Coordinates of C-alpha atoms in Angstrom, one line a residue:
Chain M
X1 CA -54.5 60.0 9.4
X2 CA -51.7 57.4 9.6
X3 CA -52.1 54.3 7.6
X4 CA -49.9 51.3 6.9
X5 CA -50.5 48.7 4.2
X6 CA -49.0 45.3 4.5
X7 CA -45.9 46.9 6.0
X8 CA -42.9 44.6 6.1
X9 CA -39.6 45.7 7.6
X10 CA -36.2 44.0 8.1
X11 CA -33.0 45.5 9.4
X12 CA -30.1 45.0 7.0
X13 CA -28.6 42.6 9.4
X14 CA -31.5 40.3 10.1
X15 CA -34.9 38.8 9.6
X16 CA -38.2 40.5 9.2
X17 CA -39.1 42.6 12.3
X18 CA -42.5 43.6 11.0
X19 CA -44.4 41.1 9.0
X20 CA -47.3 42.6 7.1
X21 CA -48.8 45.3 9.4
X22 CA -52.0 46.8 8.1
X23 CA -53.6 49.4 10.3
X24 CA -55.3 52.8 10.1
X25 CA -55.2 55.4 12.8
X26 CA -57.6 58.2 12.3
X27 CA -57.2 61.8 13.2
X28 CA -57.7 62.6 16.9
X29 CA -57.7 59.0 17.8
X30 CA -55.9 57.8 20.9
X31 CA -54.0 54.5 20.5
X32 CA -51.8 52.4 22.7
X33 CA -49.4 50.0 21.0
X34 CA -48.5 47.1 23.4
X35 CA -46.6 43.9 23.2
X36 CA -43.7 41.9 24.5
X37 CA -40.1 43.1 24.2
X38 CA -38.8 42.8 20.6
X39 CA -42.4 42.6 19.2
X40 CA -41.5 45.5 16.8
X41 CA -43.3 48.4 18.6
X42 CA -40.5 50.9 18.4
X43 CA -39.6 49.8 14.8
X44 CA -43.3 50.3 13.9
X45 CA -43.5 53.9 15.2
X46 CA -40.2 54.8 13.6
X47 CA -42.1 54.3 10.3
X48 CA -44.6 57.0 11.2
X49 CA -42.2 59.9 10.7
X50 CA -40.2 58.2 8.0
X51 CA -37.1 57.3 10.0
X52 CA -37.6 53.8 8.7
X53 CA -39.0 53.1 5.2
X54 CA -40.8 49.8 4.7
X55 CA -38.9 47.1 2.8
X56 CA -42.3 46.0 1.4
X57 CA -45.7 47.7 1.6
X58 CA -46.6 51.4 2.3
X59 CA -46.9 53.9 5.1
X60 CA -49.1 56.9 4.4
X61 CA -49.2 60.0 6.6
X62 CA -52.2 62.2 5.7
X63 CA -52.5 60.2 2.4
X64 CA -48.8 60.8 1.3
X65 CA -46.4 57.9 1.1
X66 CA -43.5 58.4 3.6
X67 CA -41.1 57.5 0.9
X68 CA -41.9 60.7 -0.9
X69 CA -41.1 63.1 2.0
X70 CA -38.0 63.8 4.1
X71 CA -38.0 62.9 7.8
X72 CA -37.7 66.6 8.6
X73 CA -40.8 67.4 6.6
X74 CA -42.9 64.5 8.0
X75 CA -41.7 65.4 11.5
X76 CA -43.6 68.7 11.3
X77 CA -46.8 66.6 11.3
X78 CA -45.7 63.6 13.3
X79 CA -43.9 64.4 16.5
X80 CA -42.0 61.4 17.8
X81 CA -40.7 61.4 21.4
X82 CA -38.0 58.8 22.0
X83 CA -37.9 56.5 25.0
X84 CA -34.6 57.6 26.4
X85 CA -34.2 61.4 26.8
X86 CA -30.5 60.9 27.1
X87 CA -30.4 60.1 23.4
X88 CA -31.3 63.7 22.5
X89 CA -30.5 66.2 25.2
X90 CA -27.4 68.2 24.3
X91 CA -28.0 71.9 25.0
X92 CA -26.7 74.0 27.9
X93 CA -30.2 75.0 29.1
X94 CA -33.6 73.5 29.0
X95 CA -34.9 76.5 27.2
X96 CA -32.3 76.0 24.4
X97 CA -33.1 72.3 24.2
X98 CA -36.8 73.0 23.7
X99 CA -36.1 75.7 21.1
X100 CA -33.8 73.5 19.1
X101 CA -36.5 71.9 16.9
X102 CA -38.2 75.3 16.3
X103 CA -34.9 76.7 15.0
X104 CA -34.5 73.7 12.7
X105 CA -38.0 74.3 11.4
X106 CA -37.1 78.0 10.8
X107 CA -39.6 79.7 13.2
X108 CA -39.3 83.5 14.0
X109 CA -37.4 84.4 17.2
X110 CA -40.5 85.8 18.8
X111 CA -42.6 82.7 18.0
X112 CA -39.7 80.5 19.4
X113 CA -39.7 82.5 22.6
X114 CA -43.5 82.4 23.1
X115 CA -43.9 78.8 22.3
X116 CA -41.0 77.7 24.4
X117 CA -42.4 79.6 27.4
X118 CA -45.8 78.1 26.9
X119 CA -44.7 74.5 26.7
X120 CA -42.4 74.8 29.7
X121 CA -45.3 76.1 31.7
X122 CA -47.7 73.4 30.5
X123 CA -45.2 70.6 31.4
X124 CA -44.3 72.1 34.8
X125 CA -40.7 72.9 33.7
X126 CA -40.6 76.7 33.9
X127 CA -38.4 76.6 37.1
X128 CA -35.7 74.7 35.1
X129 CA -35.7 76.9 32.0
X130 CA -32.2 78.1 32.7
X131 CA -30.8 74.9 34.2
X132 CA -28.7 72.4 32.3
X133 CA -30.9 69.4 31.2
X134 CA -28.1 67.1 32.4
X135 CA -28.6 68.1 36.0
X136 CA -32.3 67.2 36.1
X137 CA -33.7 63.9 37.4
X138 CA -34.7 61.1 35.0
X139 CA -38.4 62.0 35.1
X140 CA -37.7 65.7 34.5
X141 CA -35.4 64.9 31.6
X142 CA -38.1 62.8 30.1
X143 CA -40.5 65.8 30.3
X144 CA -37.9 68.1 28.6
X145 CA -37.7 65.6 25.8
X146 CA -41.5 65.6 25.6
X147 CA -41.6 69.4 25.6
X148 CA -38.9 69.6 22.9
X149 CA -41.3 67.8 20.5
X150 CA -44.7 69.1 21.6
X151 CA -43.4 72.7 21.3
X152 CA -43.9 72.7 17.5
X153 CA -47.5 71.5 17.9
X154 CA -47.4 68.5 15.6
X155 CA -50.8 67.1 14.4
X156 CA -49.9 63.6 15.4
X157 CA -48.0 62.8 18.6
X158 CA -46.1 59.5 19.0
X159 CA -44.7 58.7 22.5
X160 CA -42.3 55.8 23.1
X161 CA -42.7 54.6 26.7
X162 CA -43.8 57.9 28.2
X163 CA -44.4 56.6 31.7
X164 CA -41.0 55.1 32.4
X165 CA -39.3 56.9 35.3
X166 CA -42.4 59.0 36.2
X167 CA -43.8 58.8 39.7
X168 CA -47.5 58.3 40.2
X169 CA -48.4 62.0 40.4
X170 CA -46.5 62.7 37.2
X171 CA -48.2 59.8 35.5
X172 CA -51.5 61.3 36.4
X173 CA -50.5 64.6 35.0
X174 CA -49.2 62.9 31.8
X175 CA -52.6 61.1 31.5
X176 CA -54.5 64.4 31.8
X177 CA -52.1 66.0 29.4
X178 CA -52.6 63.3 26.8
X179 CA -56.3 63.4 27.1
X180 CA -56.1 67.2 26.7
X181 CA -54.1 66.6 23.4
X182 CA -56.8 64.2 22.2
X183 CA -59.5 66.8 23.0
X184 CA -57.6 69.3 20.9
X185 CA -58.1 66.8 18.0
X186 CA -54.6 65.5 17.9
X187 CA -53.8 61.9 17.2
X188 CA -51.9 60.4 20.1
X189 CA -50.1 57.1 19.8
X190 CA -48.2 55.7 22.8
X191 CA -46.0 52.6 23.0
X192 CA -46.0 51.2 26.5
X193 CA -45.7 48.2 28.8
X194 CA -47.6 50.1 31.5
X195 CA -50.9 48.2 31.5
X196 CA -52.3 50.1 34.5
X197 CA -51.7 53.4 32.7
X198 CA -53.5 52.1 29.6
X199 CA -56.3 50.8 31.8
X200 CA -56.8 54.3 33.2
X201 CA -56.6 56.1 29.8
X202 CA -58.8 53.5 28.0
X203 CA -57.5 54.1 24.4
X204 CA -57.8 51.8 21.5
X205 CA -55.3 49.1 22.0
X206 CA -53.2 47.4 19.3
X207 CA -51.4 44.3 20.5
X208 CA -48.2 43.4 18.6
X209 CA -46.5 40.0 18.9
X210 CA -43.4 38.9 16.9
X211 CA -44.0 41.6 14.2
X212 CA -47.7 41.0 13.6
X213 CA -50.9 42.5 15.0
X214 CA -52.6 40.0 17.1
X215 CA -55.4 42.1 18.4
X216 CA -56.9 45.6 17.8
X217 CA -59.8 47.0 19.8
X218 CA -61.0 49.0 22.8
X219 CA -58.9 48.7 25.9
X220 CA -61.9 47.3 27.9
X221 CA -62.1 44.3 25.6
X222 CA -58.4 43.6 25.1
X223 CA -57.1 44.1 28.6
X224 CA -59.6 41.6 30.0
X225 CA -58.8 38.9 27.5
X226 CA -56.5 36.6 29.5
X227 CA -55.5 34.4 26.5
X228 CA -54.5 37.3 24.3
X229 CA -52.6 39.1 27.1
X230 CA -50.7 35.9 27.9
X231 CA -49.7 35.5 24.3
X232 CA -48.1 39.0 24.4
X233 CA -46.5 38.5 27.9
X234 CA -48.8 41.0 29.5
X235 CA -50.7 40.7 32.8
X236 CA -54.2 42.1 33.1
X237 CA -54.7 45.2 35.2
X238 CA -55.1 44.7 39.0
X239 CA -58.7 46.0 39.0
X240 CA -59.5 43.6 36.2
X241 CA -58.1 40.6 38.2
X242 CA -60.0 41.7 41.2
X243 CA -63.3 41.9 39.3
X244 CA -62.6 38.6 37.8
X245 CA -61.9 37.0 41.2
X246 CA -65.2 38.5 42.5
X247 CA -67.0 36.8 39.6
X248 CA -69.6 35.1 41.9
X249 CA -71.0 38.5 42.9
X250 CA -72.2 38.9 39.4
X251 CA -70.0 41.9 38.7
X252 CA -69.1 43.2 35.2
X253 CA -66.2 41.3 33.7
X254 CA -65.0 43.9 31.4
X255 CA -64.1 46.5 34.0
X256 CA -60.5 47.9 34.0
X257 CA -60.7 51.2 35.9
X258 CA -61.4 52.1 39.6
X259 CA -64.5 54.3 39.0
X260 CA -66.5 51.7 37.0
X261 CA -65.3 49.0 39.4
X262 CA -66.6 51.1 42.4
X263 CA -70.0 51.6 40.7
X264 CA -70.3 47.9 39.9
X265 CA -69.4 46.8 43.5
X266 CA -71.8 49.4 45.0
X267 CA -74.6 48.1 42.7
X268 CA -73.9 44.5 43.8
X269 CA -74.0 45.5 47.5
X270 CA -77.3 47.3 47.0
X271 CA -78.7 44.1 45.3
X272 CA -77.6 42.0 48.3
X273 CA -79.3 44.4 50.7
Chain Y
X1 CA -23.3 57.0 10.3
X2 CA -24.2 53.4 10.0
X3 CA -24.1 50.3 12.2
X4 CA -23.4 48.1 9.3
X5 CA -19.7 49.0 9.0
X6 CA -19.0 47.8 12.5
X7 CA -20.4 44.4 11.7
X8 CA -17.1 43.8 9.8
X9 CA -15.1 44.2 13.0
X10 CA -17.5 42.4 15.3
X11 CA -16.9 38.9 16.7
X12 CA -19.3 36.1 15.7
X13 CA -19.0 32.8 17.5
X14 CA -18.4 30.2 14.8
X15 CA -16.3 27.1 14.7
X16 CA -13.9 27.4 11.8
X17 CA -10.1 26.7 11.7
X18 CA -9.5 30.4 11.9
X19 CA -11.8 31.0 14.9
X20 CA -10.2 28.1 16.7
X21 CA -6.7 29.4 16.3
X22 CA -5.0 30.6 19.4
X23 CA -5.4 34.4 19.7
X24 CA -1.7 34.9 20.1
X25 CA -1.0 33.0 16.8
X26 CA -3.7 35.1 15.1
X27 CA -2.3 38.3 16.5
X28 CA 1.1 37.3 15.2
X29 CA -0.4 36.6 11.8
X30 CA -2.2 40.0 11.7
X31 CA 1.0 41.8 12.7
X32 CA 2.7 39.8 9.9
X33 CA 0.2 41.1 7.3
X34 CA 0.6 44.6 8.8
X35 CA 4.4 44.4 8.5
X36 CA 4.4 43.2 4.9
X37 CA 1.9 45.8 3.9
X38 CA 4.0 48.6 5.3
X39 CA 7.2 47.1 3.9
X40 CA 6.2 47.4 0.2
X41 CA 5.3 50.3 -2.0
X42 CA 5.0 48.1 -5.0
X43 CA 1.5 47.7 -6.4
X44 CA 1.7 44.0 -7.2
X45 CA 3.2 43.1 -3.8
X46 CA 0.5 45.0 -2.0
X47 CA -2.2 43.5 -4.2
X48 CA -0.7 40.1 -3.2
X49 CA -0.9 40.9 0.5
X50 CA -4.6 41.8 0.0
X51 CA -5.5 38.8 -2.1
X52 CA -3.7 36.3 0.2
X53 CA -6.2 37.2 2.8
X54 CA -9.3 36.3 0.7
X55 CA -9.0 32.5 1.3
X56 CA -8.8 33.2 5.1
X57 CA -12.0 35.2 4.9
X58 CA -13.7 32.3 3.1
X59 CA -12.3 29.8 5.6
X60 CA -13.7 31.9 8.4
X61 CA -17.1 31.9 6.7
X62 CA -17.3 35.7 7.2
X63 CA -17.3 36.9 3.6
X64 CA -20.5 39.0 4.0
X65 CA -19.3 40.8 7.1
X66 CA -15.8 41.3 5.6
X67 CA -17.4 42.9 2.6
X68 CA -19.2 45.3 5.1
X69 CA -15.9 46.4 6.6
X70 CA -14.5 46.9 3.1
X71 CA -17.5 48.9 2.1
X72 CA -17.1 51.0 5.3
X73 CA -13.4 51.6 4.4
X74 CA -14.3 52.4 0.7
X75 CA -14.9 56.1 1.3
X76 CA -11.6 56.5 3.1
X77 CA -9.9 54.5 0.4
X78 CA -11.2 56.8 -2.2
X79 CA -10.1 59.8 -0.1
X80 CA -6.6 58.3 0.2
X81 CA -6.4 57.7 -3.6
X82 CA -7.6 61.2 -4.4
X83 CA -5.4 62.9 -1.8
X84 CA -2.3 61.0 -3.1
X85 CA -3.1 61.7 -6.7
X86 CA -3.8 65.4 -6.4
X87 CA -0.7 66.0 -4.3
X88 CA 1.4 65.0 -7.3
X89 CA 2.2 61.3 -6.9
X90 CA 1.7 58.9 -9.8
X91 CA -1.4 57.0 -10.6
X92 CA 0.3 53.6 -9.7
X93 CA 1.6 55.0 -6.4
X94 CA -1.8 56.3 -5.4
X95 CA -3.4 53.0 -6.2
X96 CA -0.7 51.2 -4.2
X97 CA -1.4 53.3 -1.1
X98 CA -5.1 52.6 -1.5
X99 CA -4.6 48.9 -1.7
X100 CA -2.2 49.1 1.3
X101 CA -5.0 50.7 3.3
X102 CA -7.5 48.0 2.2
X103 CA -5.0 45.3 3.1
X104 CA -4.5 46.8 6.6
X105 CA -8.2 47.1 7.3
X106 CA -8.9 43.6 5.9
X107 CA -6.3 42.0 8.3
X108 CA -7.8 43.8 11.3
X109 CA -11.3 42.9 10.2
X110 CA -10.3 39.2 10.0
X111 CA -8.6 39.4 13.4
X112 CA -11.6 41.0 15.2
X113 CA -14.2 39.0 13.4
X114 CA -12.6 35.7 14.5
X115 CA -11.3 36.5 18.0
X116 CA -13.7 36.9 20.9
X117 CA -13.0 39.8 23.3
X118 CA -12.5 37.1 26.0
X119 CA -9.8 35.4 24.1
X120 CA -8.2 38.7 23.3
X121 CA -8.1 39.5 27.1
X122 CA -6.6 36.1 27.9
X123 CA -4.0 36.6 25.2
X124 CA -3.0 39.9 26.6
X125 CA -2.8 38.5 30.1
X126 CA -0.6 35.7 29.0
X127 CA 1.7 38.3 27.5
X128 CA 2.0 39.7 31.1
X129 CA -0.1 42.9 30.4
X130 CA -1.6 44.0 33.8
X131 CA -5.1 42.8 34.2
X132 CA -6.7 46.2 34.6
X133 CA -5.3 47.2 31.3
X134 CA -6.5 44.0 29.6
X135 CA -9.9 44.5 31.1
X136 CA -10.1 48.1 29.9
X137 CA -9.1 47.1 26.4
X138 CA -11.5 44.2 26.1
X139 CA -14.3 46.3 27.5
X140 CA -13.6 49.0 25.0
X141 CA -13.7 46.5 22.1
X142 CA -16.9 45.0 23.5
X143 CA -18.6 48.4 23.7
X144 CA -18.0 49.4 20.1
X145 CA -21.2 47.7 18.8
X146 CA -23.3 49.1 21.7
X147 CA -22.0 52.6 20.9
X148 CA -22.8 52.0 17.2
X149 CA -26.4 51.2 18.1
X150 CA -26.5 54.3 20.4
X151 CA -25.2 56.5 17.6
X152 CA -28.0 55.3 15.3
X153 CA -30.6 56.0 18.0
X154 CA -29.2 59.5 18.6
X155 CA -29.2 60.3 14.9
X156 CA -32.8 59.1 14.7
X157 CA -33.9 61.1 17.7
X158 CA -32.4 64.3 16.4
X159 CA -33.7 63.8 12.9
X160 CA -37.1 63.5 14.5
X161 CA -36.6 67.0 15.9
X162 CA -35.9 68.4 12.4
X163 CA -32.1 68.1 12.3
X164 CA -30.9 67.6 8.7
X165 CA -27.3 66.4 9.0
X166 CA -26.4 66.8 5.3
X167 CA -27.8 70.3 4.9
X168 CA -25.9 73.5 4.6
X169 CA -22.4 74.5 3.8
X170 CA -19.3 72.7 5.2
X171 CA -19.2 74.7 8.4
X172 CA -22.9 74.1 9.0
X173 CA -22.5 70.4 8.3
X174 CA -19.7 70.1 10.9
X175 CA -21.9 71.9 13.4
X176 CA -24.8 69.6 12.6
X177 CA -22.8 66.8 14.4
X178 CA -22.8 68.7 17.7
X179 CA -26.3 67.5 18.6
X180 CA -25.2 63.9 17.8
X181 CA -21.8 63.9 19.5
X182 CA -22.8 65.5 22.8
X183 CA -25.5 62.9 23.7
X184 CA -23.1 60.1 22.6
X185 CA -20.2 61.4 24.7
X186 CA -22.5 62.0 27.7
X187 CA -24.0 58.6 27.5
X188 CA -20.5 57.0 27.1
X189 CA -19.3 58.8 30.3
X190 CA -22.5 57.9 32.2
X191 CA -22.2 54.3 31.1
X192 CA -18.5 54.0 32.1
X193 CA -19.3 55.5 35.6
X194 CA -22.1 53.0 36.0
X195 CA -19.8 50.2 34.8
X196 CA -17.1 51.2 37.3
X197 CA -19.6 51.2 40.1
X198 CA -21.0 47.9 39.1
X199 CA -17.5 46.4 38.9
X200 CA -16.5 47.8 42.3
X201 CA -19.6 46.4 43.9
X202 CA -18.6 43.1 42.6
X203 CA -15.2 43.4 44.2
X204 CA -13.1 44.1 41.1
X205 CA -9.4 44.1 41.9
X206 CA -9.8 42.4 45.3
X207 CA -7.3 39.6 44.4
X208 CA -3.8 40.4 43.3
X209 CA -3.3 37.2 41.3
X210 CA -6.1 36.1 39.2
X211 CA -6.8 32.6 38.0
X212 CA -8.6 31.9 34.8
X213 CA -11.2 29.1 34.1
X214 CA -9.8 28.8 30.5
X215 CA -6.1 28.8 29.9
X216 CA -4.7 29.3 26.5
X217 CA -2.7 26.4 25.1
X218 CA -0.8 26.5 21.8
X219 CA -1.5 23.6 19.5
X220 CA 0.5 22.4 16.4
X221 CA -1.8 24.4 14.1
X222 CA -0.9 27.6 16.1
X223 CA 2.8 26.9 15.9
X224 CA 2.4 26.2 12.2
X225 CA 0.7 29.6 11.7
X226 CA 3.5 31.4 13.5
X227 CA 6.1 29.5 11.5
X228 CA 4.3 30.3 8.3
X229 CA 4.1 34.0 9.3
X230 CA 7.8 34.1 10.0
X231 CA 8.6 32.4 6.6
X232 CA 6.4 34.8 4.7
X233 CA 7.7 37.9 6.5
X234 CA 11.3 36.8 5.9
X235 CA 10.6 36.0 2.2
X236 CA 8.9 39.5 1.9
X237 CA 12.0 41.2 3.3
X238 CA 14.2 39.2 1.0
X239 CA 12.1 40.1 -2.1
X240 CA 12.0 43.7 -1.0
X241 CA 15.8 43.9 -0.7
X242 CA 17.1 41.7 -3.6
X243 CA 14.4 41.2 -6.2
X244 CA 13.3 43.8 -8.7
X245 CA 9.5 43.6 -8.9
X246 CA 7.7 44.7 -12.1
X247 CA 6.0 48.1 -11.8
X248 CA 2.9 49.4 -13.3
X249 CA 3.7 52.2 -15.6
X250 CA 0.7 54.3 -16.4
X251 CA 1.9 57.7 -17.3
X252 CA -1.0 59.6 -15.7
X253 CA -0.1 62.3 -13.3
X254 CA -1.8 65.4 -12.1
X255 CA -0.4 68.6 -13.6
X256 CA 1.7 70.5 -11.1
X257 CA -0.7 72.7 -9.3
X258 CA 0.9 72.6 -5.9
X259 CA 4.1 74.7 -5.4
X260 CA 5.6 72.2 -3.0
X261 CA 5.0 69.1 -5.1
X262 CA 7.9 68.3 -7.5

């Protein structure tokens, strides 16, 4: 469980970036943190593995204050994948890149080999195992970064903007993969601007604005709240706008995904017939 | 690695007498400080060069950021002191060299805190430096803060993958920097290629002779600054040649442990 208690944070050079964040993310929960640029999303998730320590308040990971553990030790439980893969790739081969963290954590060579092989297969990267990560495309580099964290099988997974630079098919795979992680009872926290992606995944959504939480609830409720979304510079998902503009047909107004929308429209047609 | 140190060399737009000074006059003043600091080995003289700069920092309303650059230099200053002292120089001389170092950083810090990269470019151009060189220089100065932010992100990303920079023996610690330096260098190269392409697509270098919207003009205060610098440097040379300055006599010296130190 990841828990924050009136978390305040300021960079040494400026004002408060986070102003009293209190939230609780339970084990095997799937959460999307959304909000405008500069709302403090990335700053918040950097608290989850102790990279940032709160200036006031507390962050607890599995009931232990992050001030009491080193980043390396918390990281074994909280895997944080950064937004830009170019900030971390440095090895000669993808295989080495993925094994880097396992070596840091002191795994046995056989375990390293087995785990690396598995994760490369899972993320569709096996064919690049011996390539240099620098020769891969942006989307592929992003998957290497993801693999390099998931490889040690952390209990909580935090992804910063995982969909950037991924084509639609890859996004679909990513969604299935995340749902698979959730079904393996892992906590998954994503930070994203990609409202369509969130609409398809339907996680719990936490809206952040100017360093404070403005809303926290199921995607269905939050992504259809025009006023709230506007406050956070977000636009509701296309399906949701469509359903809203077909209001007269008496369709459900809290629909954000294609399948429910289809069912609702079909039902309306049947009623007309 | 910390971003904070670079704050002490970063330009902030303020309107103070020092900020409004012509960049050429300010550059001249900085060189003046530089020359005087290198001229003397005497502790009191160097201390004076250092202290004379303090009012300038206050006038430029940059005390806090100046302190950051001093803090950033502190580690090196200590190193300079220790290295001097253990290699057999006197306590006073080691102290002098440390103060000299601080005086030098301080003068650069003041210059860069109060001079915008644009002004710097204009100053270089007016000194007949080729435009491409001026541009390269100002871009480099401008990219320092960006690189500092990048460095912090890279450190964070690698720490999240279990890298512990301060762990292990000396060799291991040096090797710990590889995962940080490679992404930084790769990013810097990528960025410069992108910058070059962006510049070329905006017709960089298409005209031989450039005109500038703002032209630098020396005002009385600028001439006064230059004059004052000349007077001070001349006085310093005179003092150095003809006047015996008091010295600090603290009879502390390292025992002779190095065969080459006498």
